[in-house]
Amino acid sequence: SAVISQKPSRDICQRGTSLTIQCQVDSQVTMMFWYRQQPGQSLTLIATANQGSEATYESGFVIDKFPISRPNLTFSTLTVSNMSPEDSSIYLCSVARDRAVFGPGTRLTVL
Amino acid sequence: GNSVTQMEGPVTLSEEAFLTINCTYTATGYPSLFWYVQYPGEGLQLLLKATKADDKGSNKGFEATYRKETTSFHLEKGSVQVSDSAVYFCALSDHNSGYALNFGKGTSLLVTP
């Protein structure tokens, strides 16, 4: 199965700033997914990112707040823009073939 | 739309007790069903899966059977260990979503010696 790495693994950011999270996969995949796991909560899908097209966002998530890039079949970025403390979460990218595989996550704390 | 409902936690059991974590789902079509586990301080890991009705997924002594008639995928283990303490997530995906997952809220399990 695919191996996924994410950068950074964690960060502490100030309110109003933006953070870009990188997701690298060791093989080419068509679809990549970004999830958010708020403290003590389950995972919620933010968006699906296909190479060569705009990301598809789930209800409650918008491109201006969570812009996504997918420049090739092994890489994607998620930016958390104009952050507030409510954005403090673990952000995970995922890919799927016969099953979903998750990256290790980026733990974001917004002060 | 698709959704997953799993029993509320936390669940506290003594070592060697029997475990059941209930999971039911709502889906259009024929989803695949999964149990993921998140150990303290670690990332999410696939525990087991089932892709069609009556399939039984199993791993590390855990089992779950895909029951289409009751739209359920309950997780069971005959004898839990302290090392099984973790948060367990039931999830589903369907081919239409490209394997994006809908997760339940998670059930925290604590096993005491």
mmCIF file of C-alpha atoms in Angstrom, chain A residues 1-110:
data_model
loop_
_atom_site.group_PDB
_atom_site.id
_atom_site.type_symbol
_atom_site.label_atom_id
_atom_site.label_comp_id
_atom_site.label_asym_id
_atom_site.label_seq_id
_atom_site.Cartn_x
_atom_site.Cartn_y
_atom_site.Cartn_z
ATOM 1 C CA SER A 1 0.000 0.000 0.000
ATOM 2 C CA ALA A 2 1.006 3.626 -0.372
ATOM 3 C CA VAL A 3 3.262 5.392 2.116
ATOM 4 C CA ILE A 4 2.340 8.977 2.931
ATOM 5 C CA SER A 5 4.410 11.672 4.583
ATOM 6 C CA GLN A 6 3.221 15.048 5.792
ATOM 7 C CA LYS A 7 5.023 18.257 6.679
ATOM 8 C CA PRO A 8 5.041 19.803 9.154
ATOM 9 C CA SER A 9 4.183 17.190 11.750
ATOM 10 C CA ARG A 10 3.042 19.914 14.103
ATOM 11 C CA ASP A 11 2.986 23.676 14.361
ATOM 12 C CA ILE A 12 1.854 26.417 16.661
ATOM 13 C CA CYS A 13 0.571 29.468 14.836
ATOM 14 C CA GLN A 14 -0.768 32.884 15.634
ATOM 15 C CA ARG A 15 -4.320 33.922 14.934
ATOM 16 C CA GLY A 16 -4.752 35.495 11.495
ATOM 17 C CA THR A 17 -1.813 33.740 9.862
ATOM 18 C CA SER A 18 -1.872 30.901 7.320
ATOM 19 C CA LEU A 19 -0.188 27.518 7.272
ATOM 20 C CA THR A 20 0.443 25.257 4.288
ATOM 21 C CA ILE A 21 0.568 21.527 4.910
ATOM 22 C CA GLN A 22 2.309 19.279 2.438
ATOM 23 C CA CYS A 23 1.397 15.704 1.625
ATOM 24 C CA GLN A 24 3.745 13.449 -0.330
ATOM 25 C CA VAL A 25 2.871 9.955 -1.536
ATOM 26 C CA ASP A 26 5.410 7.372 -2.627
ATOM 27 C CA SER A 27 3.377 6.352 -5.677
ATOM 28 C CA GLN A 28 1.011 7.969 -8.144
ATOM 29 C CA VAL A 29 -2.588 8.198 -7.061
ATOM 30 C CA THR A 30 -5.585 9.723 -8.758
ATOM 31 C CA MET A 31 -7.489 10.966 -5.743
ATOM 32 C CA MET A 32 -6.198 12.457 -2.539
ATOM 33 C CA PHE A 33 -8.333 13.443 0.411
ATOM 34 C CA TRP A 34 -7.882 15.949 3.197
ATOM 35 C CA TYR A 35 -9.493 15.366 6.583
ATOM 36 C CA ARG A 36 -9.713 17.308 9.809
ATOM 37 C CA GLN A 37 -9.846 15.783 13.271
ATOM 38 C CA GLN A 38 -10.804 18.320 15.879
ATOM 39 C CA PRO A 39 -9.833 17.597 19.499
ATOM 40 C CA GLY A 40 -11.749 14.615 20.812
ATOM 41 C CA GLN A 41 -13.750 14.341 17.606
ATOM 42 C CA SER A 42 -13.947 12.074 14.619
ATOM 43 C CA LEU A 43 -12.475 12.739 11.214
ATOM 44 C CA THR A 44 -14.335 14.985 8.837
ATOM 45 C CA LEU A 45 -13.619 15.105 5.132
ATOM 46 C CA ILE A 46 -12.606 18.587 4.002
ATOM 47 C CA ALA A 47 -12.135 18.032 0.293
ATOM 48 C CA THR A 48 -11.127 15.660 -2.458
ATOM 49 C CA ALA A 49 -8.190 16.689 -4.605
ATOM 50 C CA ASN A 50 -7.746 15.393 -8.135
ATOM 51 C CA GLN A 51 -4.732 16.208 -10.225
ATOM 52 C CA GLY A 52 -5.478 18.744 -12.926
ATOM 53 C CA SER A 53 -8.789 19.952 -11.570
ATOM 54 C CA GLU A 54 -10.110 22.030 -8.718
ATOM 55 C CA ALA A 55 -10.677 20.340 -5.419
ATOM 56 C CA THR A 56 -14.192 19.329 -4.452
ATOM 57 C CA TYR A 57 -15.160 20.639 -1.020
ATOM 58 C CA GLU A 58 -17.559 19.124 1.450
ATOM 59 C CA SER A 59 -20.358 21.064 3.020
ATOM 60 C CA GLY A 60 -19.031 23.551 5.540
ATOM 61 C CA PHE A 61 -15.617 23.923 3.902
ATOM 62 C CA VAL A 62 -14.731 26.568 1.319
ATOM 63 C CA ILE A 63 -11.833 27.162 -1.005
ATOM 64 C CA ASP A 64 -11.027 30.593 0.400
ATOM 65 C CA LYS A 65 -10.430 29.118 3.841
ATOM 66 C CA PHE A 66 -8.811 25.838 2.766
ATOM 67 C CA PRO A 67 -7.167 26.293 -0.650
ATOM 68 C CA ILE A 68 -5.739 23.051 -2.016
ATOM 69 C CA SER A 69 -3.163 22.430 -4.682
ATOM 70 C CA ARG A 70 -2.595 19.186 -6.556
ATOM 71 C CA PRO A 71 0.240 19.842 -8.995
ATOM 72 C CA ASN A 72 1.007 16.187 -9.759
ATOM 73 C CA LEU A 73 -0.036 12.642 -8.935
ATOM 74 C CA THR A 74 2.159 12.289 -5.846
ATOM 75 C CA PHE A 75 1.785 15.614 -4.056
ATOM 76 C CA SER A 76 -0.819 17.938 -2.592
ATOM 77 C CA THR A 77 -0.960 20.894 -0.252
ATOM 78 C CA LEU A 78 -3.684 22.166 2.037
ATOM 79 C CA THR A 79 -3.526 25.737 3.316
ATOM 80 C CA VAL A 80 -5.401 26.780 6.428
ATOM 81 C CA SER A 81 -5.972 30.495 5.905
ATOM 82 C CA ASN A 82 -6.592 33.332 8.332
ATOM 83 C CA MET A 83 -6.454 30.929 11.227
ATOM 84 C CA SER A 84 -8.431 31.149 14.435
ATOM 85 C CA PRO A 85 -8.236 28.947 17.550
ATOM 86 C CA GLU A 86 -11.178 26.954 16.194
ATOM 87 C CA ASP A 87 -8.862 25.682 13.439
ATOM 88 C CA SER A 88 -6.745 23.850 16.001
ATOM 89 C CA SER A 89 -6.968 20.262 14.799
ATOM 90 C CA ILE A 90 -5.066 17.410 13.298
ATOM 91 C CA TYR A 91 -5.093 17.598 9.519
ATOM 92 C CA LEU A 92 -4.609 14.358 7.630
ATOM 93 C CA CYS A 93 -4.207 13.523 4.003
ATOM 94 C CA SER A 94 -5.299 10.199 2.649
ATOM 95 C CA VAL A 95 -5.140 8.215 -0.545
ATOM 96 C CA ALA A 96 -7.114 5.201 -1.579
ATOM 97 C CA ARG A 97 -6.714 2.201 -3.750
ATOM 98 C CA ASP A 98 -8.380 -0.860 -2.319
ATOM 99 C CA ARG A 99 -8.470 0.916 1.021
ATOM 100 C CA ALA A 100 -7.790 4.321 2.465
ATOM 101 C CA VAL A 101 -4.299 4.979 3.787
ATOM 102 C CA PHE A 102 -3.661 7.953 6.017
ATOM 103 C CA GLY A 103 -0.679 10.144 6.529
ATOM 104 C CA PRO A 104 0.653 10.682 10.043
ATOM 105 C CA GLY A 105 -1.185 13.980 10.366
ATOM 106 C CA THR A 106 -0.247 17.571 11.089
ATOM 107 C CA ARG A 107 -1.143 18.758 14.565
ATOM 108 C CA LEU A 108 -2.011 22.445 14.380
ATOM 109 C CA THR A 109 -2.466 24.670 17.400
ATOM 110 C CA VAL A 110 -3.674 28.219 16.846
#
